[in-house]
């Protein structure tokens, strides 16, 4: 991995004020260079008594043993695969419900449980144990660790919410692709690791084809399609930031020129007016969205059939749609698809990466094609 910005400096805590409780000083002494630790202890400080006895350097034996077992298997596998970014711990143990991702020589720790819950003192102690143990097992420098705490916030789309203003990027390798990630500025890093196999599949499917990437995010799927020999790529996303990021990713891989198109647009609105036809379409829509830029809310379970009908109108006769989503309990409307002249083949087992083992990490995916039967219920 190399640093995209030579001035990159992720030193996170310039100072920690004396107003924090006693455990803050321990953190300041031992963990102060971990990105995200300041925000974490500020949140905990609101609800934990200042006299709380918290130990920063306590070892989590069960977690350590599992982490060692995982990295022994996964580090060698990732090197053989030619990937720098992968998950080394995926909520394996019930007492340690976190995820740990490796991005080259950086480590990102995701905490899924909010610190403002029942038994907050116990939650904090356990999380600090995890941090300390991760540093010890991986022999990881503290200034190469990033913490991400996912706290549910009503009315906000966390994926697009900017947390910091560093604007520093790393270039990482995924098979034959080079991709930009940003570990600190957003909840997500710019690369969905659980879609890795889907991206390579799209690369193979797209050779000599016209490729459409809806909800394109940072365009990593378009990069793989382009490198796979797509005749053209079209990337659609509503975010100016992510579309710009997608363009940079494409240019980083030598994919520029008039064969590669980018449109900043509401994907639902764009679909209603699109005229071009495509051979391969990739869509990983949001589970739910109530963006102000949309006329009504979107729910993947309720609205996926209508969405797929619009895609049918753009799909060439022998074309394929690769449709994926991560809604727990999602059921695709097979009879509805048949009624609009489409058929779906589930490929979830083929697209599940080796490093994503938790049930909630499963990304369901299907190949959808014309069945040449049925008539549209939306006509």
mmCIF file of C-alpha atoms in Angstrom:
data_model
loop_
_atom_site.group_PDB
_atom_site.id
_atom_site.type_symbol
_atom_site.label_atom_id
_atom_site.label_comp_id
_atom_site.label_asym_id
_atom_site.label_seq_id
_atom_site.Cartn_x
_atom_site.Cartn_y
_atom_site.Cartn_z
ATOM 1 C CA UNK A 1 0.000 0.000 0.000
ATOM 2 C CA UNK A 2 1.233 3.486 -0.649
ATOM 3 C CA UNK A 3 0.022 6.815 0.640
ATOM 4 C CA UNK A 4 -1.795 8.782 -2.055
ATOM 5 C CA UNK A 5 -1.097 12.112 -0.392
ATOM 6 C CA UNK A 6 2.541 12.452 0.637
ATOM 7 C CA UNK A 7 1.554 14.915 3.338
ATOM 8 C CA UNK A 8 -0.719 12.287 4.886
ATOM 9 C CA UNK A 9 -0.699 12.485 8.676
ATOM 10 C CA UNK A 10 -3.317 10.751 10.742
ATOM 11 C CA UNK A 11 -2.173 11.887 14.135
ATOM 12 C CA UNK A 12 -5.532 12.245 15.794
ATOM 13 C CA UNK A 13 -5.314 13.772 19.154
ATOM 14 C CA UNK A 14 -3.444 17.012 19.322
ATOM 15 C CA UNK A 15 -4.535 17.196 22.936
ATOM 16 C CA UNK A 16 -7.038 15.732 25.358
ATOM 17 C CA UNK A 17 -8.327 18.187 27.906
ATOM 18 C CA UNK A 18 -8.185 17.608 31.635
ATOM 19 C CA UNK A 19 -11.970 17.704 31.969
ATOM 20 C CA UNK A 20 -12.280 14.031 31.019
ATOM 21 C CA UNK A 21 -12.531 11.356 33.767
ATOM 22 C CA UNK A 22 -9.618 9.366 35.140
ATOM 23 C CA UNK A 23 -9.685 6.653 32.486
ATOM 24 C CA UNK A 24 -9.200 9.334 29.849
ATOM 25 C CA UNK A 25 -5.660 9.961 31.044
ATOM 26 C CA UNK A 26 -4.852 6.271 30.645
ATOM 27 C CA UNK A 27 -6.191 6.406 27.099
ATOM 28 C CA UNK A 28 -4.268 9.607 26.462
ATOM 29 C CA UNK A 29 -1.047 7.929 27.570
ATOM 30 C CA UNK A 30 -1.463 4.667 25.656
ATOM 31 C CA UNK A 31 -3.996 5.030 22.856
ATOM 32 C CA UNK A 32 -4.051 8.725 22.016
ATOM 33 C CA UNK A 33 -2.901 8.303 18.393
ATOM 34 C CA UNK A 34 -5.772 6.019 17.427
ATOM 35 C CA UNK A 35 -8.117 7.801 15.075
ATOM 36 C CA UNK A 36 -11.591 8.103 16.579
ATOM 37 C CA UNK A 37 -10.650 7.538 20.229
ATOM 38 C CA UNK A 38 -11.381 11.120 21.224
ATOM 39 C CA UNK A 39 -14.946 11.015 19.904
ATOM 40 C CA UNK A 40 -15.466 7.646 21.583
ATOM 41 C CA UNK A 41 -14.401 8.754 25.052
ATOM 42 C CA UNK A 42 -16.326 12.013 24.731
ATOM 43 C CA UNK A 43 -19.472 9.971 24.175
ATOM 44 C CA UNK A 44 -18.680 7.628 27.067
ATOM 45 C CA UNK A 45 -17.851 10.560 29.318
ATOM 46 C CA UNK A 46 -21.460 11.730 29.104
ATOM 47 C CA UNK A 47 -22.737 8.617 30.855
ATOM 48 C CA UNK A 48 -19.894 7.064 32.867
ATOM 49 C CA UNK A 49 -19.106 8.298 36.350
ATOM 50 C CA UNK A 50 -15.714 9.962 36.603
ATOM 51 C CA UNK A 51 -14.677 7.557 39.385
ATOM 52 C CA UNK A 52 -15.343 4.484 37.267
ATOM 53 C CA UNK A 53 -12.492 1.998 37.472
ATOM 54 C CA UNK A 54 -11.514 1.375 33.855
ATOM 55 C CA UNK A 55 -8.385 -0.525 32.851
ATOM 56 C CA UNK A 56 -6.963 0.302 29.444
ATOM 57 C CA UNK A 57 -4.375 -2.472 29.115
ATOM 58 C CA UNK A 58 -6.467 -5.521 29.949
ATOM 59 C CA UNK A 59 -6.001 -8.528 27.666
ATOM 60 C CA UNK A 60 -9.003 -10.287 26.061
ATOM 61 C CA UNK A 61 -7.784 -13.886 25.847
ATOM 62 C CA UNK A 62 -10.663 -15.455 23.874
ATOM 63 C CA UNK A 63 -10.653 -12.644 21.357
ATOM 64 C CA UNK A 64 -6.850 -12.817 21.048
ATOM 65 C CA UNK A 65 -6.906 -16.543 20.337
ATOM 66 C CA UNK A 66 -9.563 -16.154 17.642
ATOM 67 C CA UNK A 67 -7.763 -13.204 16.044
ATOM 68 C CA UNK A 68 -4.497 -15.178 15.877
ATOM 69 C CA UNK A 69 -6.293 -18.128 14.324
ATOM 70 C CA UNK A 70 -7.938 -15.874 11.728
ATOM 71 C CA UNK A 71 -4.840 -13.981 10.645
ATOM 72 C CA UNK A 72 -2.822 -17.184 10.339
ATOM 73 C CA UNK A 73 -5.351 -18.357 7.774
ATOM 74 C CA UNK A 74 -6.390 -15.092 6.116
ATOM 75 C CA UNK A 75 -3.085 -13.236 5.753
ATOM 76 C CA UNK A 76 -1.592 -16.023 3.656
ATOM 77 C CA UNK A 77 -4.823 -16.389 1.649
ATOM 78 C CA UNK A 78 -4.991 -12.646 0.919
ATOM 79 C CA UNK A 79 -1.391 -12.552 -0.256
ATOM 80 C CA UNK A 80 -2.042 -15.414 -2.682
ATOM 81 C CA UNK A 81 -5.213 -13.710 -3.905
ATOM 82 C CA UNK A 82 -3.475 -10.383 -4.479
ATOM 83 C CA UNK A 83 -5.695 -8.323 -2.170
ATOM 84 C CA UNK A 84 -4.633 -5.807 0.462
ATOM 85 C CA UNK A 85 -8.021 -5.122 2.048
ATOM 86 C CA UNK A 86 -9.911 -7.846 3.879
ATOM 87 C CA UNK A 87 -11.707 -8.667 7.120
ATOM 88 C CA UNK A 88 -9.721 -10.479 9.792
ATOM 89 C CA UNK A 89 -12.443 -10.666 12.438
ATOM 90 C CA UNK A 90 -16.182 -10.683 11.740
ATOM 91 C CA UNK A 91 -18.175 -10.741 14.991
ATOM 92 C CA UNK A 92 -16.914 -14.298 15.543
ATOM 93 C CA UNK A 93 -17.509 -14.372 19.327
ATOM 94 C CA UNK A 94 -20.771 -13.240 21.006
ATOM 95 C CA UNK A 95 -18.929 -11.208 23.657
ATOM 96 C CA UNK A 96 -16.895 -9.324 21.054
ATOM 97 C CA UNK A 97 -19.328 -8.041 18.461
ATOM 98 C CA UNK A 98 -16.936 -6.000 16.386
ATOM 99 C CA UNK A 99 -15.364 -6.256 12.965
ATOM 100 C CA UNK A 100 -11.689 -5.722 12.201
ATOM 101 C CA UNK A 101 -10.525 -4.925 8.673
ATOM 102 C CA UNK A 102 -7.005 -4.778 7.329
ATOM 103 C CA UNK A 103 -6.168 -2.114 4.739
ATOM 104 C CA UNK A 104 -2.542 -2.854 3.952
ATOM 105 C CA UNK A 105 -0.669 -1.807 7.071
ATOM 106 C CA UNK A 106 -3.710 -0.021 8.530
ATOM 107 C CA UNK A 107 -6.359 -1.553 10.780
ATOM 108 C CA UNK A 108 -9.989 -0.389 11.000
ATOM 109 C CA UNK A 109 -12.047 -1.529 14.011
ATOM 110 C CA UNK A 110 -15.830 -1.268 13.685
ATOM 111 C CA UNK A 111 -17.920 -1.269 16.833
ATOM 112 C CA UNK A 112 -21.526 -2.164 16.041
ATOM 113 C CA UNK A 113 -23.051 -1.766 19.479
ATOM 114 C CA UNK A 114 -23.608 1.819 20.578
ATOM 115 C CA UNK A 115 -21.676 2.920 23.680
ATOM 116 C CA UNK A 116 -24.828 4.574 24.995
ATOM 117 C CA UNK A 117 -26.615 1.369 25.932
ATOM 118 C CA UNK A 118 -27.253 -0.729 29.010
ATOM 119 C CA UNK A 119 -24.090 -1.637 30.938
ATOM 120 C CA UNK A 120 -22.118 1.148 29.324
ATOM 121 C CA UNK A 121 -19.223 0.753 31.746
ATOM 122 C CA UNK A 122 -18.907 -2.913 30.774
ATOM 123 C CA UNK A 123 -19.207 -1.984 27.082
ATOM 124 C CA UNK A 124 -16.414 0.557 27.382
ATOM 125 C CA UNK A 125 -14.154 -1.829 29.282
ATOM 126 C CA UNK A 126 -14.684 -4.563 26.714
ATOM 127 C CA UNK A 127 -14.043 -2.226 23.787
ATOM 128 C CA UNK A 128 -10.826 -0.951 25.342
ATOM 129 C CA UNK A 129 -9.809 -4.583 25.901
ATOM 130 C CA UNK A 130 -10.398 -5.193 22.205
ATOM 131 C CA UNK A 131 -8.279 -2.216 21.181
ATOM 132 C CA UNK A 132 -5.406 -3.195 23.466
ATOM 133 C CA UNK A 133 -5.532 -6.858 22.427
ATOM 134 C CA UNK A 134 -5.680 -5.990 18.723
ATOM 135 C CA UNK A 135 -2.578 -3.828 19.074
ATOM 136 C CA UNK A 136 -0.760 -6.598 20.934
ATOM 137 C CA UNK A 137 -1.696 -9.498 18.636
ATOM 138 C CA UNK A 138 -1.087 -7.623 15.383
ATOM 139 C CA UNK A 139 1.930 -5.692 16.708
ATOM 140 C CA UNK A 140 0.135 -2.706 15.258
ATOM 141 C CA UNK A 141 1.375 0.896 15.723
ATOM 142 C CA UNK A 142 -1.354 2.933 17.412
ATOM 143 C CA UNK A 143 -1.195 5.648 14.758
ATOM 144 C CA UNK A 144 -2.247 3.102 12.123
ATOM 145 C CA UNK A 145 -5.518 2.159 13.814
ATOM 146 C CA UNK A 146 -8.891 3.717 13.044
ATOM 147 C CA UNK A 147 -12.002 3.280 15.198
ATOM 148 C CA UNK A 148 -15.483 3.489 13.719
ATOM 149 C CA UNK A 149 -18.469 3.432 16.051
ATOM 150 C CA UNK A 150 -21.758 3.025 14.229
ATOM 151 C CA UNK A 151 -24.385 4.884 16.258
ATOM 152 C CA UNK A 152 -27.849 4.993 14.681
ATOM 153 C CA UNK A 153 -28.893 8.534 13.861
ATOM 154 C CA UNK A 154 -32.435 9.284 12.785
ATOM 155 C CA UNK A 155 -32.903 11.196 9.575
ATOM 156 C CA UNK A 156 -29.280 10.961 8.465
ATOM 157 C CA UNK A 157 -27.644 8.838 5.818
ATOM 158 C CA UNK A 158 -24.450 7.711 7.548
ATOM 159 C CA UNK A 159 -22.776 6.596 4.332
ATOM 160 C CA UNK A 160 -22.788 10.158 2.988
ATOM 161 C CA UNK A 161 -22.205 11.953 6.287
ATOM 162 C CA UNK A 162 -18.750 13.526 6.444
ATOM 163 C CA UNK A 163 -17.055 13.063 9.822
ATOM 164 C CA UNK A 164 -13.720 14.792 9.225
ATOM 165 C CA UNK A 165 -12.067 17.107 6.729
ATOM 166 C CA UNK A 166 -8.759 15.306 6.197
ATOM 167 C CA UNK A 167 -9.365 14.516 2.493
ATOM 168 C CA UNK A 168 -6.462 12.090 2.518
ATOM 169 C CA UNK A 169 -6.573 8.893 0.504
ATOM 170 C CA UNK A 170 -4.675 5.624 0.317
ATOM 171 C CA UNK A 171 -4.186 3.602 -2.848
ATOM 172 C CA UNK A 172 -4.910 -0.093 -2.270
ATOM 173 C CA UNK A 173 -4.706 -3.113 -4.548
ATOM 174 C CA UNK A 174 -7.591 -5.492 -5.235
ATOM 175 C CA UNK A 175 -6.496 -8.128 -7.734
ATOM 176 C CA UNK A 176 -5.567 -6.122 -10.846
ATOM 177 C CA UNK A 177 -7.313 -2.928 -9.703
ATOM 178 C CA UNK A 178 -5.915 0.049 -7.809
ATOM 179 C CA UNK A 179 -8.504 1.840 -5.703
ATOM 180 C CA UNK A 180 -8.655 4.885 -3.470
ATOM 181 C CA UNK A 181 -9.888 4.513 0.107
ATOM 182 C CA UNK A 182 -10.373 7.099 2.825
ATOM 183 C CA UNK A 183 -10.263 5.549 6.286
ATOM 184 C CA UNK A 184 -11.097 8.590 8.376
ATOM 185 C CA UNK A 185 -13.539 11.010 6.780
ATOM 186 C CA UNK A 186 -16.691 8.884 6.438
ATOM 187 C CA UNK A 187 -18.437 5.995 8.170
ATOM 188 C CA UNK A 188 -17.537 3.855 5.135
ATOM 189 C CA UNK A 189 -14.091 3.776 3.568
ATOM 190 C CA UNK A 190 -15.075 3.960 -0.117
ATOM 191 C CA UNK A 191 -14.679 0.224 -0.729
ATOM 192 C CA UNK A 192 -17.247 -2.412 0.265
ATOM 193 C CA UNK A 193 -15.012 -5.388 1.020
ATOM 194 C CA UNK A 194 -17.936 -7.825 1.030
ATOM 195 C CA UNK A 195 -18.572 -7.080 -2.684
ATOM 196 C CA UNK A 196 -15.085 -8.168 -3.728
ATOM 197 C CA UNK A 197 -16.150 -11.353 -5.546
ATOM 198 C CA UNK A 198 -19.082 -9.555 -7.174
ATOM 199 C CA UNK A 199 -16.676 -6.968 -8.592
ATOM 200 C CA UNK A 200 -14.405 -9.626 -10.104
ATOM 201 C CA UNK A 201 -17.451 -11.409 -11.518
ATOM 202 C CA UNK A 202 -18.528 -8.155 -13.165
ATOM 203 C CA UNK A 203 -15.053 -7.839 -14.664
ATOM 204 C CA UNK A 204 -15.416 -11.233 -16.345
ATOM 205 C CA UNK A 205 -19.001 -10.637 -17.468
ATOM 206 C CA UNK A 206 -18.291 -7.214 -18.966
ATOM 207 C CA UNK A 207 -15.706 -8.117 -21.611
ATOM 208 C CA UNK A 208 -16.880 -6.594 -24.874
ATOM 209 C CA UNK A 209 -20.098 -5.352 -23.220
ATOM 210 C CA UNK A 210 -21.751 -2.055 -22.336
ATOM 211 C CA UNK A 211 -21.820 -1.855 -18.531
ATOM 212 C CA UNK A 212 -24.158 0.177 -16.290
ATOM 213 C CA UNK A 213 -23.371 0.778 -12.602
ATOM 214 C CA UNK A 214 -26.286 2.231 -10.621
ATOM 215 C CA UNK A 215 -25.774 3.652 -7.118
ATOM 216 C CA UNK A 216 -22.158 3.566 -8.227
ATOM 217 C CA UNK A 217 -20.685 4.907 -4.949
ATOM 218 C CA UNK A 218 -16.929 5.281 -5.600
ATOM 219 C CA UNK A 219 -17.035 3.350 -8.868
ATOM 220 C CA UNK A 220 -14.990 0.287 -7.867
ATOM 221 C CA UNK A 221 -17.358 -1.990 -9.814
ATOM 222 C CA UNK A 222 -16.906 0.214 -12.893
ATOM 223 C CA UNK A 223 -13.137 -0.069 -12.484
ATOM 224 C CA UNK A 224 -13.307 -3.871 -12.552
ATOM 225 C CA UNK A 225 -15.678 -3.802 -15.525
ATOM 226 C CA UNK A 226 -13.350 -1.452 -17.384
ATOM 227 C CA UNK A 227 -10.278 -3.523 -16.605
ATOM 228 C CA UNK A 228 -12.221 -6.607 -17.685
ATOM 229 C CA UNK A 229 -12.582 -5.140 -21.174
ATOM 230 C CA UNK A 230 -15.996 -3.454 -21.150
ATOM 231 C CA UNK A 231 -16.798 -1.576 -24.347
ATOM 232 C CA UNK A 232 -18.206 1.225 -22.204
ATOM 233 C CA UNK A 233 -19.025 1.966 -18.580
ATOM 234 C CA UNK A 234 -21.733 4.256 -17.231
ATOM 235 C CA UNK A 235 -21.723 5.183 -13.539
ATOM 236 C CA UNK A 236 -24.686 6.881 -11.863
ATOM 237 C CA UNK A 237 -24.712 8.289 -8.335
ATOM 238 C CA UNK A 238 -26.500 11.120 -6.564
ATOM 239 C CA UNK A 239 -23.428 12.255 -4.595
ATOM 240 C CA UNK A 240 -21.047 14.740 -6.170
ATOM 241 C CA UNK A 241 -18.316 13.590 -3.755
ATOM 242 C CA UNK A 242 -18.597 9.916 -4.627
ATOM 243 C CA UNK A 243 -18.952 10.500 -8.354
ATOM 244 C CA UNK A 244 -15.754 12.547 -8.282
ATOM 245 C CA UNK A 245 -14.125 9.733 -6.328
ATOM 246 C CA UNK A 246 -15.321 7.266 -8.991
ATOM 247 C CA UNK A 247 -13.721 9.353 -11.730
ATOM 248 C CA UNK A 248 -10.432 9.378 -9.821
ATOM 249 C CA UNK A 249 -10.586 5.608 -9.381
ATOM 250 C CA UNK A 250 -11.146 5.120 -13.093
ATOM 251 C CA UNK A 251 -8.284 7.461 -14.034
ATOM 252 C CA UNK A 252 -6.005 5.703 -11.556
ATOM 253 C CA UNK A 253 -6.488 2.548 -13.625
ATOM 254 C CA UNK A 254 -6.019 4.214 -16.993
ATOM 255 C CA UNK A 255 -9.745 4.166 -17.741
ATOM 256 C CA UNK A 256 -10.549 7.555 -19.219
ATOM 257 C CA UNK A 257 -11.963 8.953 -22.415
ATOM 258 C CA UNK A 258 -15.399 9.010 -24.008
ATOM 259 C CA UNK A 259 -16.095 5.293 -23.400
ATOM 260 C CA UNK A 260 -16.551 5.955 -19.689
ATOM 261 C CA UNK A 261 -19.506 8.055 -18.612
ATOM 262 C CA UNK A 262 -20.503 9.569 -15.257
ATOM 263 C CA UNK A 263 -23.855 11.087 -14.378
ATOM 264 C CA UNK A 264 -24.743 12.763 -11.128
ATOM 265 C CA UNK A 265 -28.421 11.926 -10.781
ATOM 266 C CA UNK A 266 -31.099 10.371 -8.658
ATOM 267 C CA UNK A 267 -30.951 6.778 -9.942
ATOM 268 C CA UNK A 268 -34.708 6.260 -9.743
ATOM 269 C CA UNK A 269 -35.412 9.427 -11.716
ATOM 270 C CA UNK A 270 -32.625 8.672 -14.196
ATOM 271 C CA UNK A 271 -34.093 5.227 -14.899
ATOM 272 C CA UNK A 272 -37.460 6.701 -15.841
ATOM 273 C CA UNK A 273 -35.891 8.744 -18.638
ATOM 274 C CA UNK A 274 -32.950 6.580 -19.768
ATOM 275 C CA UNK A 275 -32.947 5.418 -23.398
ATOM 276 C CA UNK A 276 -29.609 3.618 -23.838
ATOM 277 C CA UNK A 277 -29.384 -0.169 -23.702
ATOM 278 C CA UNK A 278 -26.857 -2.195 -21.720
ATOM 279 C CA UNK A 279 -25.536 -5.764 -21.681
ATOM 280 C CA UNK A 280 -24.501 -5.892 -18.027
ATOM 281 C CA UNK A 281 -26.175 -3.918 -15.232
ATOM 282 C CA UNK A 282 -24.989 -3.893 -11.626
ATOM 283 C CA UNK A 283 -27.264 -2.565 -8.909
ATOM 284 C CA UNK A 284 -26.742 -2.618 -5.163
ATOM 285 C CA UNK A 285 -29.534 -0.272 -4.045
ATOM 286 C CA UNK A 286 -29.963 1.128 -0.538
ATOM 287 C CA UNK A 287 -32.071 -0.893 1.873
ATOM 288 C CA UNK A 288 -34.066 2.222 2.642
ATOM 289 C CA UNK A 289 -33.835 5.839 1.580
ATOM 290 C CA UNK A 290 -35.872 8.937 2.310
ATOM 291 C CA UNK A 291 -33.523 11.475 0.792
ATOM 292 C CA UNK A 292 -34.859 14.988 0.310
ATOM 293 C CA UNK A 293 -33.793 14.668 -3.324
ATOM 294 C CA UNK A 294 -36.397 11.927 -3.850
ATOM 295 C CA UNK A 295 -40.137 12.429 -4.285
ATOM 296 C CA UNK A 296 -40.936 9.480 -2.002
ATOM 297 C CA UNK A 297 -39.151 6.996 0.222
ATOM 298 C CA UNK A 298 -37.597 3.815 -1.137
ATOM 299 C CA UNK A 299 -37.801 0.433 0.580
ATOM 300 C CA UNK A 300 -35.933 -2.428 -1.089
ATOM 301 C CA UNK A 301 -38.439 -5.106 -0.080
ATOM 302 C CA UNK A 302 -41.449 -3.058 -1.135
ATOM 303 C CA UNK A 303 -40.046 -1.456 -4.275
ATOM 304 C CA UNK A 304 -37.517 -3.859 -5.818
ATOM 305 C CA UNK A 305 -39.937 -5.265 -8.399
ATOM 306 C CA UNK A 306 -40.718 -1.834 -9.810
ATOM 307 C CA UNK A 307 -37.004 -1.038 -9.832
ATOM 308 C CA UNK A 308 -36.203 -4.221 -11.747
ATOM 309 C CA UNK A 309 -38.917 -3.472 -14.289
ATOM 310 C CA UNK A 310 -37.175 -0.205 -15.142
ATOM 311 C CA UNK A 311 -33.913 -2.132 -15.512
ATOM 312 C CA UNK A 312 -35.622 -4.630 -17.816
ATOM 313 C CA UNK A 313 -36.404 -1.753 -20.184
ATOM 314 C CA UNK A 314 -32.664 -0.974 -20.469
ATOM 315 C CA UNK A 315 -31.412 -4.560 -20.660
ATOM 316 C CA UNK A 316 -30.520 -6.034 -24.032
ATOM 317 C CA UNK A 317 -32.125 -9.337 -24.963
ATOM 318 C CA UNK A 318 -29.199 -11.512 -23.825
ATOM 319 C CA UNK A 319 -28.110 -9.138 -21.078
ATOM 320 C CA UNK A 320 -27.674 -9.796 -17.362
ATOM 321 C CA UNK A 321 -28.481 -7.824 -14.221
ATOM 322 C CA UNK A 322 -26.387 -8.535 -11.139
ATOM 323 C CA UNK A 323 -28.639 -7.474 -8.267
ATOM 324 C CA UNK A 324 -27.437 -7.498 -4.650
ATOM 325 C CA UNK A 325 -28.569 -6.179 -1.286
ATOM 326 C CA UNK A 326 -27.843 -6.709 2.389
ATOM 327 C CA UNK A 327 -31.312 -6.373 3.917
ATOM 328 C CA UNK A 328 -31.683 -9.074 6.546
ATOM 329 C CA UNK A 329 -34.619 -11.322 5.676
ATOM 330 C CA UNK A 330 -35.037 -9.947 2.136
ATOM 331 C CA UNK A 331 -37.098 -12.133 -0.209
ATOM 332 C CA UNK A 332 -37.041 -11.569 -3.938
ATOM 333 C CA UNK A 333 -40.461 -11.490 -5.646
ATOM 334 C CA UNK A 334 -40.025 -14.446 -8.011
ATOM 335 C CA UNK A 335 -43.626 -14.645 -9.202
ATOM 336 C CA UNK A 336 -43.632 -10.889 -9.737
ATOM 337 C CA UNK A 337 -40.473 -11.163 -11.819
ATOM 338 C CA UNK A 338 -42.072 -13.871 -13.926
ATOM 339 C CA UNK A 339 -45.086 -11.641 -14.537
ATOM 340 C CA UNK A 340 -42.856 -8.932 -16.027
ATOM 341 C CA UNK A 341 -40.913 -11.394 -18.179
ATOM 342 C CA UNK A 342 -37.814 -11.864 -16.033
ATOM 343 C CA UNK A 343 -36.190 -14.693 -14.124
ATOM 344 C CA UNK A 344 -33.697 -14.732 -11.248
ATOM 345 C CA UNK A 345 -30.966 -17.193 -10.273
ATOM 346 C CA UNK A 346 -29.564 -16.745 -6.779
ATOM 347 C CA UNK A 347 -25.756 -16.715 -6.667
ATOM 348 C CA UNK A 348 -25.242 -15.730 -3.010
ATOM 349 C CA UNK A 349 -23.124 -18.798 -2.228
ATOM 350 C CA UNK A 350 -20.784 -17.973 -5.128
ATOM 351 C CA UNK A 351 -20.315 -14.326 -4.116
ATOM 352 C CA UNK A 352 -19.723 -14.771 -0.375
ATOM 353 C CA UNK A 353 -16.097 -13.872 0.444
ATOM 354 C CA UNK A 354 -14.048 -16.178 2.645
ATOM 355 C CA UNK A 355 -13.359 -13.393 5.149
ATOM 356 C CA UNK A 356 -17.038 -12.524 5.782
ATOM 357 C CA UNK A 357 -18.432 -15.250 8.005
ATOM 358 C CA UNK A 358 -21.147 -13.659 10.143
ATOM 359 C CA UNK A 359 -24.780 -14.233 9.161
ATOM 360 C CA UNK A 360 -25.443 -10.488 9.075
ATOM 361 C CA UNK A 361 -22.479 -10.028 6.725
ATOM 362 C CA UNK A 362 -24.076 -12.076 3.951
ATOM 363 C CA UNK A 363 -24.794 -10.048 0.829
ATOM 364 C CA UNK A 364 -27.587 -11.725 -1.110
ATOM 365 C CA UNK A 365 -27.151 -11.645 -4.864
ATOM 366 C CA UNK A 366 -28.911 -12.768 -8.035
ATOM 367 C CA UNK A 367 -28.347 -12.881 -11.784
ATOM 368 C CA UNK A 368 -31.543 -11.630 -13.439
ATOM 369 C CA UNK A 369 -32.288 -12.070 -17.134
ATOM 370 C CA UNK A 370 -35.166 -11.810 -19.591
ATOM 371 C CA UNK A 371 -37.376 -14.897 -19.536
ATOM 372 C CA UNK A 372 -39.309 -13.866 -22.652
ATOM 373 C CA UNK A 373 -42.491 -14.699 -20.793
ATOM 374 C CA UNK A 374 -45.122 -12.601 -19.089
ATOM 375 C CA UNK A 375 -46.266 -9.046 -19.555
ATOM 376 C CA UNK A 376 -45.483 -5.974 -17.559
ATOM 377 C CA UNK A 377 -47.732 -5.213 -14.604
ATOM 378 C CA UNK A 378 -46.388 -1.657 -14.745
ATOM 379 C CA UNK A 379 -47.464 -0.827 -18.280
#
